[in-house]
Amino acid sequence: MKSFFQLIVVKNWRTYAILFAAFLVLGGVLKLLIAEQNRLIELPVAVQNFDDSESSKQLMTALKKQPRFHVTNLSTEERYPEDEVAKQRAVAVVIIPDDYEKRLAARQTSGVLTLYVQHNMVGDIVTETISKTAYKQQLPYIVAQHLKVKNIALEDVFAKYKKVEPKGQLTMRSLVDSSPQSLGLAAVIIVMLLVGVAQIGLNRALCQPQALARVRIYETNYRKFYMVYVAAHSFVLVVGALGLMMLIGLSVSATAIFVLLAAAVVFEIGVALLLTHVRTWSHQLFMALIFAMTLAVIIILLQLGGVA
């Protein structure tokens, strides 16, 4: 076993270095593509804040935390903020008046914000999100108004609201926050398999027919050769895929690691059989690509829940 490890791993270190480098390069490219895609689907929202108070700052912070919102500060010197929407530099413009905090404290929350928004589906979504964000901030003041007859202080309402604040039942999932059953993980596995195909060319010197013929003389040695080859290359593919997931921001879980490992082992068993039983390099490469594509299709179908 030690001699096989020396042959397949130690003396073949350049193969693993190249595979790791391929994962790093692909990870960098995918990270740039995802960043550009996220930038394209961002919803630009401009906020003109005339009230430099704690409440207005809290509202701006809450808006910045909204998924896909790209919030920018609009100068208070700007006389025509609606031009941001008209010239399509922003989906919406929120104007916070200079008496915003005072009106909240006085429970005069109706029409407290001025909103300019595009008249389309995206504008409707942004309007709904801004309205919900503002309402969430105004809710304790509204409750305090109804409890005023019971002499309950606003501070007590805030403390109770923070303690029992309901959590939303709807969650947004994206490529960045993926579950083990996601197309994001499927994409990583496909990239892993395609990178793994490169070993067909990198290991040509390792899998010479004459050398393998001598290994086949003893069945035990033949099994050891397979075990070391599959284990070493599976380890490299899984570690490279995990690094790729971290680079592009995908969540790593025990289930995801298991799925990656299972896919890598199945693929490497097939590659090892090709390298030892198919002598022509072009045939090895073609069959490895077909095998990788077949596994990729199966994985995508499993992630999509199968074919109806």
Coordinates of C-alpha atoms in Angstrom, one line a residue:
M1 CA 0.0 0.0 0.0
K2 CA 2.9 2.4 0.8
S3 CA 4.5 1.9 -2.6
F4 CA 1.2 2.6 -4.3
F5 CA 0.8 5.8 -2.2
Q6 CA 4.3 6.8 -3.2
L7 CA 3.5 6.2 -6.9
I8 CA 0.0 7.6 -7.1
V9 CA 0.2 10.5 -4.6
V10 CA 3.8 11.6 -3.8
K11 CA 5.3 11.3 -7.3
N12 CA 2.2 12.5 -8.9
W13 CA 1.8 15.7 -6.9
R14 CA 1.8 18.0 -10.0
T15 CA -1.6 16.5 -11.0
Y16 CA -3.1 17.4 -7.7
A17 CA -1.6 20.9 -7.8
I18 CA -3.0 21.5 -11.3
L19 CA -6.5 20.3 -10.2
F20 CA -6.4 22.6 -7.2
A21 CA -5.3 25.5 -9.4
A22 CA -8.2 24.7 -11.8
F23 CA -10.7 24.9 -8.9
L24 CA -9.2 28.2 -7.8
V25 CA -9.4 29.7 -11.2
L26 CA -12.9 28.5 -11.8
G27 CA -14.0 29.7 -8.4
G28 CA -12.6 33.2 -9.1
V29 CA -14.4 33.3 -12.4
L30 CA -17.7 32.1 -11.0
K31 CA -17.4 34.6 -8.1
L32 CA -17.0 37.5 -10.6
L33 CA -20.0 36.2 -12.6
I34 CA -22.2 35.9 -9.5
A35 CA -21.2 39.4 -8.3
E36 CA -22.1 40.9 -11.7
Q37 CA -25.4 39.0 -11.8
N38 CA -26.3 40.3 -8.3
R39 CA -25.4 43.8 -9.3
L40 CA -27.7 43.6 -12.3
I41 CA -30.7 42.5 -10.2
E42 CA -30.2 45.0 -7.4
L43 CA -33.0 47.4 -6.7
P44 CA -31.6 50.9 -6.4
V45 CA -33.5 53.0 -3.8
A46 CA -32.6 56.6 -3.0
V47 CA -33.3 58.1 0.4
Q48 CA -33.5 61.8 1.0
N49 CA -33.2 62.3 4.8
F50 CA -34.2 65.7 6.1
D51 CA -34.4 64.5 9.7
D52 CA -31.0 63.6 11.2
S53 CA -32.5 61.7 14.1
E54 CA -32.2 58.2 15.5
S55 CA -35.5 57.1 14.1
S56 CA -34.7 58.2 10.6
K57 CA -31.3 56.5 10.8
Q58 CA -33.0 53.3 12.0
L59 CA -35.3 53.4 9.1
M60 CA -32.4 53.8 6.6
T61 CA -30.6 50.9 8.3
A62 CA -33.7 48.7 8.0
L63 CA -34.0 49.5 4.3
K64 CA -30.4 48.7 3.7
K65 CA -30.9 45.3 5.2
Q66 CA -33.7 44.4 2.7
P67 CA -32.7 41.7 0.2
R68 CA -31.7 43.1 -3.2
F69 CA -32.0 46.7 -2.0
H70 CA -29.1 49.0 -2.9
V71 CA -29.8 52.1 -0.8
T72 CA -28.0 55.4 -1.5
N73 CA -28.2 58.8 0.3
L74 CA -29.7 61.6 -1.8
S75 CA -28.5 65.1 -0.9
T76 CA -31.0 67.3 0.8
E77 CA -29.9 70.0 -1.6
E78 CA -31.5 68.1 -4.4
R79 CA -34.7 70.0 -5.3
Y80 CA -36.2 67.5 -7.7
P81 CA -35.7 64.0 -6.1
E82 CA -38.4 62.5 -8.4
D83 CA -35.9 62.9 -11.3
E84 CA -34.0 59.9 -9.9
V85 CA -37.0 57.8 -10.8
A86 CA -37.9 59.6 -14.0
K87 CA -34.3 59.1 -15.3
Q88 CA -34.3 55.5 -14.1
R89 CA -31.4 56.0 -11.8
A90 CA -33.5 54.6 -8.9
V91 CA -36.6 52.4 -8.7
A92 CA -37.9 54.5 -5.8
V93 CA -37.1 57.6 -3.8
V94 CA -38.0 57.8 -0.1
I95 CA -38.2 61.3 1.4
I96 CA -38.0 61.4 5.2
P97 CA -39.3 64.8 6.5
D98 CA -37.5 66.9 9.0
D99 CA -40.1 66.2 11.7
Y100 CA -40.1 62.4 11.2
E101 CA -39.2 61.5 14.7
K102 CA -41.5 64.1 16.2
R103 CA -44.5 62.7 14.2
L104 CA -43.7 59.2 15.2
A105 CA -43.6 60.3 18.9
A106 CA -46.9 62.1 18.4
R107 CA -48.4 59.0 16.7
Q108 CA -49.0 60.9 13.5
T109 CA -47.8 58.1 11.3
S110 CA -50.3 58.5 8.4
G111 CA -48.5 59.8 5.3
V112 CA -45.3 60.5 7.1
L113 CA -43.1 59.4 4.2
T114 CA -43.1 60.7 0.7
L115 CA -42.5 58.1 -2.0
Y116 CA -41.7 58.4 -5.7
V117 CA -41.7 55.0 -7.4
Q118 CA -41.7 53.5 -10.9
H119 CA -45.1 52.4 -12.1
N120 CA -44.4 48.8 -12.9
M121 CA -44.2 45.4 -11.2
V122 CA -40.8 46.1 -9.7
G123 CA -42.0 49.4 -8.4
D124 CA -45.0 47.6 -6.7
I125 CA -42.6 45.1 -5.0
V126 CA -40.4 48.0 -3.8
T127 CA -43.4 50.0 -2.5
E128 CA -44.7 47.0 -0.6
T129 CA -41.3 46.3 1.0
I130 CA -40.8 50.0 2.0
S131 CA -44.3 50.1 3.4
K132 CA -43.7 47.0 5.5
T133 CA -40.4 48.3 6.7
A134 CA -41.9 51.7 7.7
Y135 CA -44.9 50.0 9.3
K136 CA -42.6 47.7 11.4
Q137 CA -40.9 50.8 12.8
Q138 CA -44.2 52.6 13.4
L139 CA -46.1 49.7 14.9
P140 CA -44.9 50.2 18.6
Y141 CA -46.0 53.8 18.4
I142 CA -49.5 52.7 17.1
V143 CA -49.8 50.2 19.8
A144 CA -48.8 52.7 22.5
Q145 CA -51.5 55.1 21.2
H146 CA -54.1 52.4 21.8
L147 CA -52.7 51.6 25.3
K148 CA -52.5 55.2 26.3
V149 CA -55.6 54.9 28.4
K150 CA -53.9 52.2 30.5
N151 CA -50.9 54.5 31.2
I152 CA -48.4 52.2 29.6
A153 CA -45.2 54.0 28.6
L154 CA -43.9 53.9 25.1
E155 CA -40.6 52.4 26.4
D156 CA -42.5 49.5 27.8
V157 CA -44.2 48.9 24.5
F158 CA -40.8 48.9 22.7
A159 CA -39.3 46.5 25.2
K160 CA -42.3 44.1 24.9
Y161 CA -42.3 44.4 21.1
K162 CA -38.6 43.4 20.8
K163 CA -39.2 40.5 23.1
V164 CA -42.2 39.0 21.3
E165 CA -41.6 40.4 17.8
P166 CA -43.0 37.8 15.3
K167 CA -40.7 36.3 12.8
G168 CA -41.6 36.1 9.1
Q169 CA -42.7 32.7 7.9
L170 CA -41.6 33.3 4.4
T171 CA -37.8 33.1 3.7
M172 CA -35.8 34.1 0.6
R173 CA -33.5 31.5 -0.7
S174 CA -30.9 32.3 -3.3
L175 CA -27.7 30.8 -4.8
V176 CA -25.7 32.2 -1.8
D177 CA -27.9 30.6 0.8
S178 CA -28.5 27.1 -0.6
S179 CA -29.7 23.9 0.9
P180 CA -28.1 20.5 0.1
Q181 CA -31.0 20.0 -2.4
S182 CA -30.2 23.0 -4.6
L183 CA -29.1 23.8 -8.1
G184 CA -26.2 25.7 -6.5
L185 CA -24.8 22.5 -5.2
A186 CA -25.6 20.7 -8.4
A187 CA -23.6 23.3 -10.3
V188 CA -20.6 22.8 -8.0
I189 CA -20.8 19.0 -8.6
I190 CA -20.9 19.5 -12.3
V191 CA -17.8 21.8 -12.2
M192 CA -16.1 19.2 -10.0
L193 CA -16.8 16.4 -12.5
L194 CA -15.6 18.5 -15.5
V195 CA -12.4 19.4 -13.6
G196 CA -12.0 15.7 -12.8
V197 CA -12.0 14.8 -16.5
A198 CA -8.6 16.6 -16.8
Q199 CA -7.0 13.8 -14.9
I200 CA -7.3 11.6 -18.0
G201 CA -4.6 13.7 -19.6
L202 CA -2.6 14.4 -16.4
N203 CA -2.3 10.7 -15.5
R204 CA -1.3 9.3 -18.8
A205 CA 2.2 8.5 -17.5
L206 CA 0.8 6.9 -14.4
C207 CA -1.5 4.4 -16.2
Q208 CA 0.9 2.7 -18.7
P209 CA -0.5 -0.6 -20.1
Q210 CA 2.8 -2.5 -19.4
A211 CA 3.0 -1.3 -15.8
L212 CA -0.7 -2.1 -15.2
A213 CA -0.2 -5.6 -16.6
R214 CA 2.4 -6.3 -14.0
V215 CA 0.1 -5.0 -11.3
R216 CA -2.7 -7.3 -12.5
I217 CA -0.6 -10.4 -11.7
Y218 CA -1.6 -10.1 -8.1
E219 CA -5.3 -9.4 -7.4
T220 CA -4.4 -7.9 -4.0
N221 CA -2.1 -5.3 -5.6
Y222 CA -4.7 -4.5 -8.2
R223 CA -7.3 -3.7 -5.5
K224 CA -4.8 -1.6 -3.6
F225 CA -4.0 0.4 -6.7
Y226 CA -7.7 1.1 -7.3
M227 CA -8.3 2.0 -3.6
V228 CA -5.4 4.4 -3.4
Y229 CA -6.2 6.0 -6.8
V230 CA -9.9 6.5 -6.1
A231 CA -9.3 7.7 -2.5
A232 CA -6.6 10.2 -3.5
H233 CA -8.4 11.7 -6.4
S234 CA -11.8 11.8 -4.6
F235 CA -10.2 13.6 -1.8
V236 CA -8.7 16.2 -4.2
L237 CA -12.0 16.7 -5.9
V238 CA -14.0 17.1 -2.7
V239 CA -11.6 19.5 -1.1
G240 CA -11.4 21.5 -4.4
A241 CA -15.3 21.6 -4.6
L242 CA -15.5 22.7 -1.0
G243 CA -13.0 25.5 -1.7
L244 CA -15.1 26.5 -4.7
M245 CA -18.3 26.6 -2.6
M246 CA -16.5 28.9 -0.1
L247 CA -15.3 31.1 -2.8
I248 CA -18.7 31.7 -4.3
G249 CA -20.4 31.9 -0.9
L250 CA -22.4 28.7 -0.9
S251 CA -23.2 27.2 2.5
V252 CA -21.3 24.0 3.5
S253 CA -23.1 21.3 5.4
A254 CA -22.5 17.7 6.3
T255 CA -25.1 16.6 3.8
A256 CA -23.4 18.7 1.1
I257 CA -20.0 17.1 1.9
F258 CA -21.6 13.6 1.7
V259 CA -23.2 14.4 -1.7
L260 CA -19.9 15.7 -3.0
L261 CA -18.0 12.7 -1.7
A262 CA -20.5 10.2 -3.1
A263 CA -20.4 11.9 -6.6
A264 CA -16.6 12.0 -6.5
V265 CA -16.2 8.4 -5.5
V266 CA -18.6 7.1 -8.2
F267 CA -16.9 9.3 -10.8
E268 CA -13.3 8.2 -9.8
I269 CA -14.3 4.5 -9.9
G270 CA -15.4 5.0 -13.5
V271 CA -12.2 7.0 -14.4
A272 CA -10.0 4.4 -12.8
L273 CA -11.7 1.6 -14.8
L274 CA -11.3 3.7 -18.0
L275 CA -7.6 4.3 -17.4
T276 CA -6.9 0.7 -16.7
H277 CA -9.1 -1.0 -19.4
V278 CA -9.2 1.5 -22.3
R279 CA -5.8 2.0 -23.9
T280 CA -6.5 4.8 -26.4
W281 CA -6.2 8.2 -24.8
S282 CA -8.9 9.8 -27.0
H283 CA -11.3 7.1 -26.2
Q284 CA -10.6 7.5 -22.5
L285 CA -11.2 11.3 -22.7
F286 CA -14.4 10.8 -24.7
M287 CA -15.8 8.2 -22.4
A288 CA -14.9 10.2 -19.3
L289 CA -16.8 13.2 -20.7
I290 CA -19.8 11.1 -21.5
F291 CA -19.7 9.6 -18.0
A292 CA -19.3 13.0 -16.3
M293 CA -22.2 14.4 -18.4
T294 CA -24.4 11.4 -17.5
L295 CA -23.7 11.9 -13.8
A296 CA -24.4 15.6 -14.2
V297 CA -27.8 15.0 -15.8
I298 CA -28.7 12.5 -13.0
I299 CA -27.7 15.0 -10.3
I300 CA -29.7 17.8 -11.9
L301 CA -32.8 15.6 -12.1
L302 CA -32.4 14.6 -8.5
Q303 CA -32.0 18.2 -7.4
L304 CA -35.1 19.2 -9.4
G305 CA -37.1 16.3 -7.9
G306 CA -37.0 14.0 -10.9
V307 CA -38.9 13.9 -14.1
A308 CA -42.7 14.2 -13.8

